[in-house]
Amino acid sequence: MRSTKLDRRGFSQRVKLAAMASAGLTLCAATPVFAQAVAVDPTPEAQTGNEIQPASPRTPQAQAQSDGIEDIVVTARRDAENAQRVPVSVQVVTGSNLQKLAITSVEEVSKLAPGLTLVNAGSSTSVTLRGVTWQPGSGTPATPIYFNDVPFDPGNTIVSLFDVGQIEVLRGPQGTTRGAPSISGAVTITTRKPDLEEFGGYVQGLYGSGDHYDVQGAINAPIIKGVLALRLATNIEGMNGTRITSVNSSIDPTFRDRTYRATALFKPTDTFSLQAMYQRRKTFTRDFTQVVGSGSPGLAALGIPANYNGPALTFEDRKSVQDQPTYRPQHVDLLTVNANWEVLGHNISANYGRQFNRSPTVFNAVDPVNIVPGYEPFTTPGFDRGIPKFETREVRISSIPNPDRPFDYDLGWFSKHSQGVTTFGLVNFTPGAFGAPFQARPGQVTTPNPNYVVTTQLDSDIGQRFDSFYGNVRFHIDDDTELSGGLSILRDRVPVTTTINSSGARVAFPRFLPAAAGGCPSPLLPNSADYGALYCQVNVPAASRAPQVNNDKFSKALYNFSLSHQFTDDILVYGTTGTSFRSGLPSVGNAGLPFALQTPAPETATSYEVGVKTTISRALRVNAAIFQLDYKNQLTTLEGVRYFSSIAGANVQAANVSFYGNLDARVRGAELEIVARPFDRASLGANLSYSKIKSQGGIIPCNTATAPTAAVPVQLCTSPSGQVLNTQAPFQATVNGGYEIPFSDAIGGYFRFNVNYQGKNPNFGNFRSNTGTFRKTPSYAIVDLFAGLTGTDSVWDLGVYAKNVFDKDVELARIDTINTVYPLFAAPDGYDVVRANRPREIGVTMRYAFGSR
């Protein structure tokens, strides 16, 4: 039996108030950087009324000698609770941690949470957790990204990080606690809340290699003390983008971000609060696609010289051969409103979110291997008919814990409605676009003849109307045992209307070749108006395909059950099981894709997890979990697969926006978290994650040596049972820590480190080569180091850092490219498209804070 019985209601109230106070605190105690949080001061002097006040400021020496590992407050189950008493696998990153490790991008959170990978790369943006990857266009995110309790489009939240209170990486089913279904987990990002009592703020800056600068700051101002406060924050960031330059262009890559945020908190009584946040973000990215290979070997029979498209390039060169970069401007505003009211023994909460996407047209370069030297074609995705609608609502009523009641409960309704018309401008080049077929050489004509260009406009009116009604009950069997269960009934409607209009064009055929070899199909055809009597001409008329209408409707019931037992104050054991559902969107970005491949079946999954959380002493904490996810019709990424387009002049195309197939799969894995204080002023932490996803057998579209045809528009391959499907390394780990050095009562020093280890990946990038095999990649580790000086209560900080200290070059993805730009130039391209990690960055950081931070 436990030596101390906790008053559930009292503890819940204390940690809830601590969570509110944590938004304004900057902590520098020597705790592991991935798991810092507010320490609850139990002394009466630290508390006034019902609110917990921050303890007195400490000198660096006093901070370094603070005793034990601090408690972590999380909201994994939508209530403030001690993380060690929640039967959920959760990792925490505070705003203080982000500042200490010079993290300015959401992508870098992956360094602190192994098994989670966030990639911000336009149409290749992805979120991976527990082996499961989501990319844009696949429908409901597999791992929702919440921003102030609102699940926004991940592509618009995986950007810059600033003025953040806390990030929680939740693992396991989420469908009955947050409304939006998810089987692998969720990521919640909470911005700092206004302080109702004290004026204050901070400013911090960073400058590093690659002309990387980041300046951010915030001002907190109580308007009516104790009732109304306003917090203004901003972030200005820029750098030399990916630092991938092109051998065929003098343009440099770049990244610029300007974000402004205003948050107001209104709390007229102790039982009611209303918070509203509006954020405006403008981002501009200009980048090139990196390639590696020997360059084209040429084709002597057609007079195409070797290396016409570029020289031999290694991965270490970090080079591209594009003539023009991709241009991605973004302008996205986010609005969140959160209201809470305690009344009649219940807490009523309402969350509202609205996304305003005002982004202009994007110019995606589509010739990454420079098939057509001197000219860069683009696709131009953008929005038509105004600002797309993206709106979420949630209303939730929860019982306030009562020690005299053996159970607690909550009921909620969540709704997400989105609607917008996405326009894709596509170009296809028919024979004759770049000179006389079989006579013109690559690069001789650098501007296509417009008579031989098929321009296609694809308009997709995409919507989603998702509603879920959910409820949870927690039974306190005794003071140590809890049984909880949840049920969610969801309805998902995905109306999509796709309209395709293509312009007319000419096609030239040489009369000196037989029809079977690409020559004139009939001697009766007229001579080419552009290339004379040696060529015949076929006119392709303009065409408007009948609108393709999808109006899929789904209904599903999801459940979640959990049983936990607190063997002692320091040991919690739990087991959970739950289900999930995810619908897929039609592949709207791939014009002419066979209809049967456009809309995948919805995905269902069941999760099983067993875990233990232990606090062995105030100097050591160990948490572990094992899990299994069983998928039916998993939405599997099939990026880069060739297909026969029905509208692109009968050419073979490759999916330029990932489309998805269905495949049964199983994920098995384990996670381990260790937090330690080995000795005074030192901290050490480790997180280990292993998750391997294997096919349960099936047939999926793929690339083979046989090209697709009109009769067989896509090739199929068998995915044998047991085949590994991981896009990321199955085993990942992070080790981090630090040492605090108290020079005096006013100044202290620090040293910190972070090591991110990625194990061997048997299935590199999840992309097949033309032989049907997967490429493997070796293990690697990235080391980051930090050192500096800090003042009393961290009022100021001056530091230096080195990320990727050993300048490790790592391939993160590789695609075997296909010539779809102008297949008439039949010489192999000789390159693979790759994605790399960021090179070494060395820089300095500065920070100054005052008052409430």
Short mmCIF file of C-alpha atoms in Angstrom, two decimals, residues 311-751:
data_model
loop_
_atom_site.label_atom_id
_atom_site.label_comp_id
_atom_site.label_asym_id
_atom_site.label_seq_id
_atom_site.Cartn_x
_atom_site.Cartn_y
_atom_site.Cartn_z
CA PRO A 311 28.28 16.83 -64.12
CA ALA A 312 28.86 13.89 -61.80
CA LEU A 313 27.75 14.84 -58.29
CA THR A 314 28.26 13.17 -54.93
CA PHE A 315 26.07 13.52 -51.89
CA GLU A 316 28.72 15.62 -50.15
CA ASP A 317 28.59 18.18 -53.00
CA ARG A 318 25.09 19.25 -51.88
CA LYS A 319 24.25 20.34 -55.40
CA SER A 320 21.30 20.54 -57.79
CA VAL A 321 21.15 20.71 -61.59
CA GLN A 322 17.86 22.63 -61.87
CA ASP A 323 17.72 25.74 -64.04
CA GLN A 324 15.30 27.44 -61.64
CA PRO A 325 14.39 26.81 -58.00
CA THR A 326 10.99 26.11 -56.50
CA TYR A 327 9.24 29.20 -55.08
CA ARG A 328 6.90 28.64 -52.13
CA PRO A 329 5.36 31.77 -50.62
CA GLN A 330 2.96 31.22 -47.71
CA HIS A 331 0.62 33.54 -45.87
CA VAL A 332 -1.37 31.71 -43.21
CA ASP A 333 -3.30 33.21 -40.29
CA LEU A 334 -4.50 31.15 -37.32
CA LEU A 335 -7.20 32.01 -34.82
CA THR A 336 -7.83 30.07 -31.62
CA VAL A 337 -10.41 30.77 -28.92
CA ASN A 338 -10.47 28.77 -25.67
CA ALA A 339 -13.14 29.23 -23.00
CA ASN A 340 -13.51 27.48 -19.62
CA TRP A 341 -16.28 27.76 -17.06
CA GLU A 342 -16.54 25.88 -13.77
CA VAL A 343 -20.15 25.57 -12.73
CA LEU A 344 -22.24 23.09 -10.69
CA GLY A 345 -19.34 20.72 -10.16
CA HIS A 346 -18.40 20.62 -13.83
CA ASN A 347 -15.94 22.27 -16.15
CA ILE A 348 -17.38 23.37 -19.49
CA SER A 349 -14.78 24.10 -22.15
CA ALA A 350 -15.13 25.32 -25.70
CA ASN A 351 -12.38 25.47 -28.32
CA TYR A 352 -12.66 27.18 -31.67
CA GLY A 353 -10.10 27.37 -34.45
CA ARG A 354 -9.99 28.99 -37.86
CA GLN A 355 -7.25 28.84 -40.46
CA PHE A 356 -7.02 31.56 -43.12
CA ASN A 357 -4.79 30.48 -45.99
CA ARG A 358 -4.02 33.53 -48.10
CA SER A 359 -0.98 32.00 -49.76
CA PRO A 360 -0.28 33.07 -53.35
CA THR A 361 0.53 30.66 -56.18
CA VAL A 362 3.40 28.24 -55.64
CA PHE A 363 5.85 27.50 -58.47
CA ASN A 364 7.02 23.90 -58.20
CA ALA A 365 9.97 23.12 -60.46
CA VAL A 366 9.32 19.72 -62.07
CA ASP A 367 12.60 19.01 -63.88
CA PRO A 368 14.95 18.15 -60.97
CA VAL A 369 17.34 16.10 -63.17
CA ASN A 370 17.48 18.75 -65.92
CA ILE A 371 16.09 16.67 -68.78
CA VAL A 372 15.50 19.94 -70.65
CA PRO A 373 18.61 22.12 -70.17
CA GLY A 374 18.05 25.85 -70.22
CA TYR A 375 14.34 25.70 -69.42
CA GLU A 376 12.50 24.93 -66.17
CA PRO A 377 8.84 23.92 -66.32
CA PHE A 378 6.63 24.47 -63.28
CA THR A 379 3.39 23.23 -61.84
CA THR A 380 1.46 26.04 -60.20
CA PRO A 381 -0.76 24.91 -57.33
CA GLY A 382 -2.81 27.66 -55.77
CA PHE A 383 -6.27 28.56 -54.55
CA ASP A 384 -9.30 29.74 -56.47
CA ARG A 385 -12.55 31.36 -55.31
CA GLY A 386 -11.18 33.10 -52.24
CA ILE A 387 -9.73 31.84 -48.98
CA PRO A 388 -10.18 28.13 -48.29
CA LYS A 389 -12.31 27.38 -45.26
CA PHE A 390 -10.77 25.46 -42.35
CA GLU A 391 -12.75 25.61 -39.13
CA THR A 392 -12.96 23.46 -36.00
CA ARG A 393 -15.27 23.54 -33.00
CA GLU A 394 -15.26 21.58 -29.79
CA VAL A 395 -17.51 21.66 -26.73
CA ARG A 396 -16.66 19.50 -23.73
CA ILE A 397 -18.19 19.07 -20.28
CA SER A 398 -16.16 17.33 -17.59
CA SER A 399 -16.92 16.50 -14.00
CA ILE A 400 -14.61 18.10 -11.44
CA PRO A 401 -12.95 15.31 -9.43
CA ASN A 402 -14.70 14.64 -6.13
CA PRO A 403 -13.15 12.33 -3.51
CA ASP A 404 -16.62 11.21 -2.47
CA ARG A 405 -17.50 10.02 -5.99
CA PRO A 406 -15.90 6.82 -7.33
CA PHE A 407 -15.90 8.00 -10.93
CA ASP A 408 -15.31 10.99 -13.18
CA TYR A 409 -16.62 11.56 -16.68
CA ASP A 410 -16.62 13.86 -19.67
CA LEU A 411 -18.71 14.27 -22.81
CA GLY A 412 -17.78 16.18 -25.93
CA TRP A 413 -18.53 17.11 -29.51
CA PHE A 414 -15.83 17.89 -32.06
CA SER A 415 -16.37 19.18 -35.58
CA LYS A 416 -14.03 20.06 -38.45
CA HIS A 417 -15.30 21.61 -41.67
CA SER A 418 -13.00 22.46 -44.55
CA GLN A 419 -13.74 23.57 -48.10
CA GLY A 420 -11.73 25.12 -50.88
CA VAL A 421 -10.90 25.01 -54.56
CA THR A 422 -7.32 24.04 -55.28
CA THR A 423 -6.06 24.82 -58.76
CA PHE A 424 -3.16 22.99 -60.39
CA GLY A 425 -1.62 24.44 -63.53
CA LEU A 426 0.18 21.61 -65.37
CA VAL A 427 2.17 21.46 -68.60
CA ASN A 428 2.95 18.49 -70.87
CA PHE A 429 5.22 18.66 -73.89
CA THR A 430 4.33 16.74 -77.05
CA PRO A 431 6.92 15.70 -79.71
CA GLY A 432 8.04 18.89 -81.40
CA ALA A 433 8.05 21.09 -78.29
CA PHE A 434 11.85 21.29 -78.19
CA GLY A 435 12.74 21.11 -81.86
CA ALA A 436 12.29 18.54 -84.63
CA PRO A 437 11.67 15.10 -83.07
CA PHE A 438 14.68 12.75 -83.19
CA GLN A 439 16.83 15.52 -84.66
CA ALA A 440 16.93 18.30 -82.05
CA ARG A 441 19.31 17.67 -79.17
CA PRO A 442 18.73 18.55 -75.50
CA GLY A 443 19.54 22.20 -74.91
CA GLN A 444 19.35 23.29 -78.58
CA VAL A 445 15.89 24.73 -77.94
CA THR A 446 15.50 26.38 -74.53
CA THR A 447 12.01 27.82 -74.98
CA PRO A 448 9.29 25.33 -75.95
CA ASN A 449 7.22 25.91 -79.07
CA PRO A 450 3.80 26.80 -77.62
CA ASN A 451 2.07 24.88 -80.43
CA TYR A 452 3.34 21.66 -78.84
CA VAL A 453 2.48 22.36 -75.21
CA VAL A 454 -0.62 20.88 -73.58
CA THR A 455 -1.64 23.15 -70.72
CA THR A 456 -3.98 21.58 -68.22
CA GLN A 457 -5.93 23.24 -65.45
CA LEU A 458 -7.12 20.90 -62.74
CA ASP A 459 -9.65 22.39 -60.32
CA SER A 460 -10.45 20.38 -57.22
CA ASP A 461 -13.24 21.50 -54.95
CA ILE A 462 -12.24 19.59 -51.82
CA GLY A 463 -14.20 19.46 -48.62
CA GLN A 464 -14.38 17.51 -45.40
CA ARG A 465 -17.17 17.53 -42.85
CA PHE A 466 -16.10 15.58 -39.83
CA ASP A 467 -18.08 15.28 -36.61
CA SER A 468 -17.46 13.12 -33.56
CA PHE A 469 -19.39 12.66 -30.33
CA TYR A 470 -17.29 11.21 -27.56
CA GLY A 471 -17.40 10.35 -23.90
CA ASN A 472 -15.10 8.93 -21.24
CA VAL A 473 -15.62 7.49 -17.76
CA ARG A 474 -12.89 6.90 -15.18
CA PHE A 475 -13.72 4.51 -12.35
CA HIS A 476 -11.58 4.83 -9.24
CA ILE A 477 -11.83 1.25 -8.05
CA ASP A 478 -9.74 2.25 -5.04
CA ASP A 479 -7.14 4.89 -4.28
CA ASP A 480 -4.59 2.98 -6.36
CA THR A 481 -6.57 1.47 -9.25
CA GLU A 482 -8.30 3.18 -12.13
CA LEU A 483 -10.37 1.71 -14.95
CA SER A 484 -11.28 4.08 -17.76
CA GLY A 485 -13.21 3.66 -20.97
CA GLY A 486 -14.17 5.89 -23.85
CA LEU A 487 -16.44 5.74 -26.88
CA SER A 488 -16.56 7.96 -29.94
CA ILE A 489 -19.13 7.97 -32.73
CA LEU A 490 -17.86 9.74 -35.81
CA ARG A 491 -19.23 10.75 -39.16
CA ASP A 492 -16.87 11.67 -41.97
CA ARG A 493 -17.98 13.12 -45.31
CA VAL A 494 -15.47 13.92 -48.04
CA PRO A 495 -17.11 15.70 -51.01
CA VAL A 496 -14.65 16.27 -53.86
CA THR A 497 -15.38 17.54 -57.37
CA THR A 498 -12.51 17.53 -59.86
CA THR A 499 -12.66 19.33 -63.20
CA ILE A 500 -9.93 19.05 -65.85
CA ASN A 501 -9.58 21.28 -68.90
CA SER A 502 -6.78 20.79 -71.43
CA SER A 503 -5.68 23.04 -74.28
CA GLY A 504 -5.23 21.89 -77.85
CA ALA A 505 -1.76 21.15 -79.23
CA ARG A 506 0.14 19.72 -82.17
CA VAL A 507 2.14 16.49 -82.31
CA ALA A 508 4.92 16.04 -84.87
CA PHE A 509 5.99 12.60 -86.20
CA PRO A 510 8.97 11.91 -88.49
CA ARG A 511 8.12 10.33 -91.83
CA PHE A 512 11.56 8.70 -91.98
CA LEU A 513 10.71 6.28 -89.13
CA PRO A 514 8.13 3.47 -89.11
CA ALA A 515 5.06 4.03 -86.99
CA ALA A 516 6.14 1.34 -84.51
CA ALA A 517 9.36 3.29 -83.83
CA GLY A 518 7.62 6.62 -83.26
CA GLY A 519 7.22 7.63 -86.88
CA CYS A 520 4.23 9.05 -88.73
CA PRO A 521 1.18 6.86 -88.02
CA SER A 522 -0.20 7.41 -91.58
CA PRO A 523 1.25 8.74 -94.86
CA LEU A 524 -2.03 10.57 -95.46
CA LEU A 525 -1.46 12.99 -92.60
CA PRO A 526 -0.54 16.58 -93.57
CA ASN A 527 2.98 17.92 -93.38
CA SER A 528 4.08 19.62 -90.19
CA ALA A 529 3.47 23.37 -90.25
CA ASP A 530 6.63 23.85 -88.20
CA TYR A 531 9.04 21.18 -89.44
CA GLY A 532 8.10 20.70 -93.12
CA ALA A 533 7.64 17.67 -95.32
CA LEU A 534 9.91 15.38 -93.31
CA TYR A 535 7.26 15.38 -90.58
CA CYS A 536 3.54 14.82 -90.42
CA GLN A 537 1.25 16.56 -87.98
CA VAL A 538 -1.60 15.47 -85.71
CA ASN A 539 -3.74 18.05 -83.97
CA VAL A 540 -4.85 17.23 -80.43
CA PRO A 541 -8.08 19.12 -79.74
CA ALA A 542 -8.81 20.97 -76.55
CA ALA A 543 -10.75 18.84 -74.11
CA SER A 544 -12.90 19.21 -71.05
CA ARG A 545 -13.44 16.07 -69.07
CA ALA A 546 -16.73 15.54 -67.29
CA PRO A 547 -16.37 16.51 -63.64
CA GLN A 548 -15.35 13.65 -61.39
CA VAL A 549 -17.49 13.68 -58.27
CA ASN A 550 -16.63 11.89 -55.04
CA ASN A 551 -18.97 12.10 -52.09
CA ASP A 552 -17.73 9.44 -49.72
CA LYS A 553 -19.56 9.13 -46.40
CA PHE A 554 -18.37 7.08 -43.45
CA SER A 555 -19.63 6.32 -39.96
CA LYS A 556 -17.58 4.55 -37.33
CA ALA A 557 -17.57 3.77 -33.62
CA LEU A 558 -14.23 3.92 -31.80
CA TYR A 559 -13.34 2.78 -28.29
CA ASN A 560 -10.51 3.13 -25.81
CA PHE A 561 -9.99 1.24 -22.52
CA SER A 562 -7.28 1.62 -19.92
CA LEU A 563 -6.51 -0.11 -16.62
CA SER A 564 -3.83 1.30 -14.31
CA HIS A 565 -2.61 0.46 -10.82
CA GLN A 566 -0.36 2.50 -8.54
CA PHE A 567 1.60 -0.19 -6.70
CA THR A 568 3.42 2.45 -4.65
CA ASP A 569 3.75 6.22 -4.78
CA ASP A 570 6.56 5.66 -7.26
CA ILE A 571 5.38 2.78 -9.48
CA LEU A 572 2.47 2.92 -11.94
CA VAL A 573 1.61 0.05 -14.29
CA TYR A 574 -0.98 0.43 -17.03
CA GLY A 575 -2.46 -1.29 -20.05
CA THR A 576 -4.51 0.30 -22.83
CA THR A 577 -6.29 -0.71 -26.01
CA GLY A 578 -8.11 1.42 -28.54
CA THR A 579 -9.24 1.78 -32.14
CA SER A 580 -8.99 4.45 -34.81
CA PHE A 581 -10.33 5.39 -38.24
CA ARG A 582 -8.91 7.53 -41.02
CA SER A 583 -10.37 8.38 -44.41
CA GLY A 584 -8.22 9.14 -47.44
CA LEU A 585 -8.63 12.00 -49.90
CA PRO A 586 -8.66 11.59 -53.67
CA SER A 587 -5.27 12.18 -55.26
CA VAL A 588 -6.17 15.49 -56.82
CA GLY A 589 -2.67 16.56 -57.79
CA ASN A 590 -2.07 13.80 -60.32
CA ALA A 591 -3.92 14.67 -63.51
CA GLY A 592 -4.96 11.64 -65.52
CA LEU A 593 -4.40 9.12 -62.72
CA PRO A 594 -6.67 6.08 -63.28
CA PHE A 595 -9.94 6.55 -61.45
CA ALA A 596 -9.59 3.27 -59.56
CA LEU A 597 -6.41 4.58 -57.91
CA GLN A 598 -7.64 8.04 -57.02
CA THR A 599 -9.52 7.32 -53.79
CA PRO A 600 -8.23 4.70 -51.34
CA ALA A 601 -10.42 2.85 -48.87
CA PRO A 602 -10.52 4.22 -45.30
CA GLU A 603 -8.01 2.95 -42.79
CA THR A 604 -8.86 1.29 -39.48
CA ALA A 605 -6.49 0.28 -36.70
CA THR A 606 -6.38 -1.29 -33.25
CA SER A 607 -3.74 -0.49 -30.63
CA TYR A 608 -2.46 -2.45 -27.63
CA GLU A 609 -0.02 -1.01 -25.09
CA VAL A 610 1.45 -1.98 -21.71
CA GLY A 611 3.60 0.46 -19.76
CA VAL A 612 5.26 1.17 -16.44
CA LYS A 613 6.25 4.50 -14.89
CA THR A 614 8.69 4.53 -12.00
CA THR A 615 10.40 7.13 -9.85
CA ILE A 616 13.18 5.08 -8.31
CA SER A 617 14.40 8.05 -6.31
CA ARG A 618 14.32 11.81 -6.56
CA ALA A 619 17.41 11.38 -8.74
CA LEU A 620 16.17 8.70 -11.17
CA ARG A 621 13.00 8.20 -13.19
CA VAL A 622 12.42 5.33 -15.64
CA ASN A 623 9.35 4.89 -17.88
CA ALA A 624 8.86 2.10 -20.42
CA ALA A 625 6.14 0.89 -22.78
CA ILE A 626 5.61 -1.82 -25.41
CA PHE A 627 2.91 -1.57 -28.07
CA GLN A 628 1.34 -3.14 -31.13
CA LEU A 629 -0.76 -1.50 -33.86
CA ASP A 630 -2.81 -3.63 -36.25
CA TYR A 631 -3.86 -1.86 -39.45
CA LYS A 632 -6.51 -2.77 -41.99
CA ASN A 633 -6.21 -0.91 -45.30
CA GLN A 634 -3.38 1.26 -44.04
CA LEU A 635 -2.95 4.36 -46.19
CA THR A 636 0.51 3.60 -47.58
CA THR A 637 2.67 6.20 -49.33
CA LEU A 638 3.29 5.46 -53.03
CA GLU A 639 5.30 8.53 -54.01
CA GLY A 640 7.07 8.51 -57.36
CA VAL A 641 5.09 5.62 -58.86
CA ARG A 642 4.67 5.81 -62.64
CA TYR A 643 1.24 5.70 -64.25
CA PHE A 644 -0.24 6.18 -67.72
CA SER A 645 -1.96 9.55 -67.84
CA SER A 646 -5.25 9.72 -69.71
CA ILE A 647 -4.86 13.43 -70.50
CA ALA A 648 -1.12 14.06 -70.89
CA GLY A 649 -0.77 13.28 -74.55
CA ALA A 650 -0.61 9.54 -73.84
CA ASN A 651 2.63 9.96 -71.88
CA VAL A 652 3.82 8.01 -68.87
CA GLN A 653 3.72 10.23 -65.78
CA ALA A 654 4.94 9.91 -62.22
CA ALA A 655 2.93 10.89 -59.19
CA ASN A 656 4.13 14.38 -58.26
CA VAL A 657 1.87 14.46 -55.24
CA SER A 658 1.88 11.28 -53.23
CA PHE A 659 -1.07 9.06 -53.77
CA TYR A 660 -2.01 6.27 -51.46
CA GLY A 661 -2.88 2.61 -51.63
CA ASN A 662 -4.24 0.26 -49.01
CA LEU A 663 -2.19 -2.42 -47.32
CA ASP A 664 -2.71 -4.42 -44.13
CA ALA A 665 0.19 -3.88 -41.75
CA ARG A 666 1.34 -4.41 -38.18
CA VAL A 667 3.56 -2.20 -36.04
CA ARG A 668 5.39 -3.53 -33.00
CA GLY A 669 7.63 -1.45 -30.82
CA ALA A 670 8.90 -0.31 -27.46
CA GLU A 671 9.83 2.99 -25.82
CA LEU A 672 12.08 3.81 -22.87
CA GLU A 673 12.60 7.10 -21.06
CA ILE A 674 15.28 7.69 -18.42
CA VAL A 675 15.70 10.90 -16.42
CA ALA A 676 18.58 11.12 -13.96
CA ARG A 677 20.43 13.49 -11.64
CA PRO A 678 23.70 11.53 -11.30
CA PHE A 679 25.26 14.17 -9.02
CA ASP A 680 24.80 17.79 -7.97
CA ARG A 681 24.43 20.31 -10.79
CA ALA A 682 24.36 17.55 -13.43
CA SER A 683 21.47 16.20 -15.46
CA LEU A 684 21.22 13.26 -17.82
CA GLY A 685 18.36 11.92 -19.90
CA ALA A 686 17.79 9.30 -22.57
CA ASN A 687 14.84 8.42 -24.78
CA LEU A 688 14.80 5.26 -26.88
CA SER A 689 12.18 4.29 -29.44
CA TYR A 690 11.80 1.16 -31.55
CA SER A 691 8.94 0.66 -33.99
CA LYS A 692 8.95 -1.64 -37.00
CA ILE A 693 6.03 -1.72 -39.41
CA LYS A 694 5.61 -4.86 -41.50
CA SER A 695 3.30 -5.72 -44.36
CA GLN A 696 0.70 -8.39 -43.71
CA GLY A 697 0.67 -9.13 -47.43
CA GLY A 698 -1.03 -7.46 -50.38
CA ILE A 699 -0.77 -5.92 -53.85
CA ILE A 700 0.28 -2.29 -54.33
CA PRO A 701 1.16 -0.02 -57.29
CA CYS A 702 4.91 0.13 -57.95
CA ASN A 703 7.63 0.82 -60.51
CA THR A 704 8.98 -2.05 -62.59
CA ALA A 705 11.13 -2.32 -65.71
CA THR A 706 7.90 -2.44 -67.75
CA ALA A 707 6.43 0.97 -68.46
CA PRO A 708 2.70 1.57 -67.89
CA THR A 709 0.46 1.59 -70.97
CA ALA A 710 -3.11 2.57 -71.75
CA ALA A 711 -4.11 -1.06 -71.27
CA VAL A 712 -2.13 -1.42 -68.00
CA PRO A 713 -2.07 2.13 -66.56
CA VAL A 714 -0.03 1.18 -63.49
CA GLN A 715 2.20 -1.75 -62.63
CA LEU A 716 1.48 -3.83 -59.52
CA CYS A 717 3.86 -5.57 -57.13
CA THR A 718 3.36 -8.04 -54.33
CA SER A 719 4.16 -6.80 -50.86
CA PRO A 720 4.98 -10.10 -49.13
CA SER A 721 3.97 -10.69 -45.55
CA GLY A 722 6.77 -9.53 -43.25
CA GLN A 723 8.18 -6.91 -45.62
CA VAL A 724 9.45 -3.90 -43.66
CA LEU A 725 7.64 -0.67 -44.57
CA ASN A 726 9.41 1.88 -42.34
CA THR A 727 10.19 5.20 -43.97
CA GLN A 728 12.33 6.09 -40.92
CA ALA A 729 14.87 4.02 -38.99
CA PRO A 730 13.06 1.55 -36.69
CA PHE A 731 15.44 2.26 -33.77
CA GLN A 732 16.00 5.85 -32.68
CA ALA A 733 17.45 7.35 -29.53
CA THR A 734 18.39 10.67 -27.97
CA VAL A 735 20.78 11.25 -25.08
CA ASN A 736 21.08 14.70 -23.58
CA GLY A 737 22.11 16.46 -20.43
CA GLY A 738 24.07 19.28 -18.91
CA TYR A 739 26.22 20.58 -16.12
CA GLU A 740 25.65 23.83 -14.26
CA ILE A 741 28.61 25.76 -12.83
CA PRO A 742 27.85 28.40 -10.13
CA PHE A 743 30.64 30.98 -10.41
CA SER A 744 28.98 33.34 -7.90
CA ASP A 745 25.60 34.31 -6.53
CA ALA A 746 25.05 36.44 -9.65
CA ILE A 747 26.64 34.45 -12.50
CA GLY A 748 26.61 30.81 -13.46
CA GLY A 749 27.88 28.81 -16.37
CA TYR A 750 26.49 25.82 -18.20
CA PHE A 751 27.39 23.10 -20.65
#
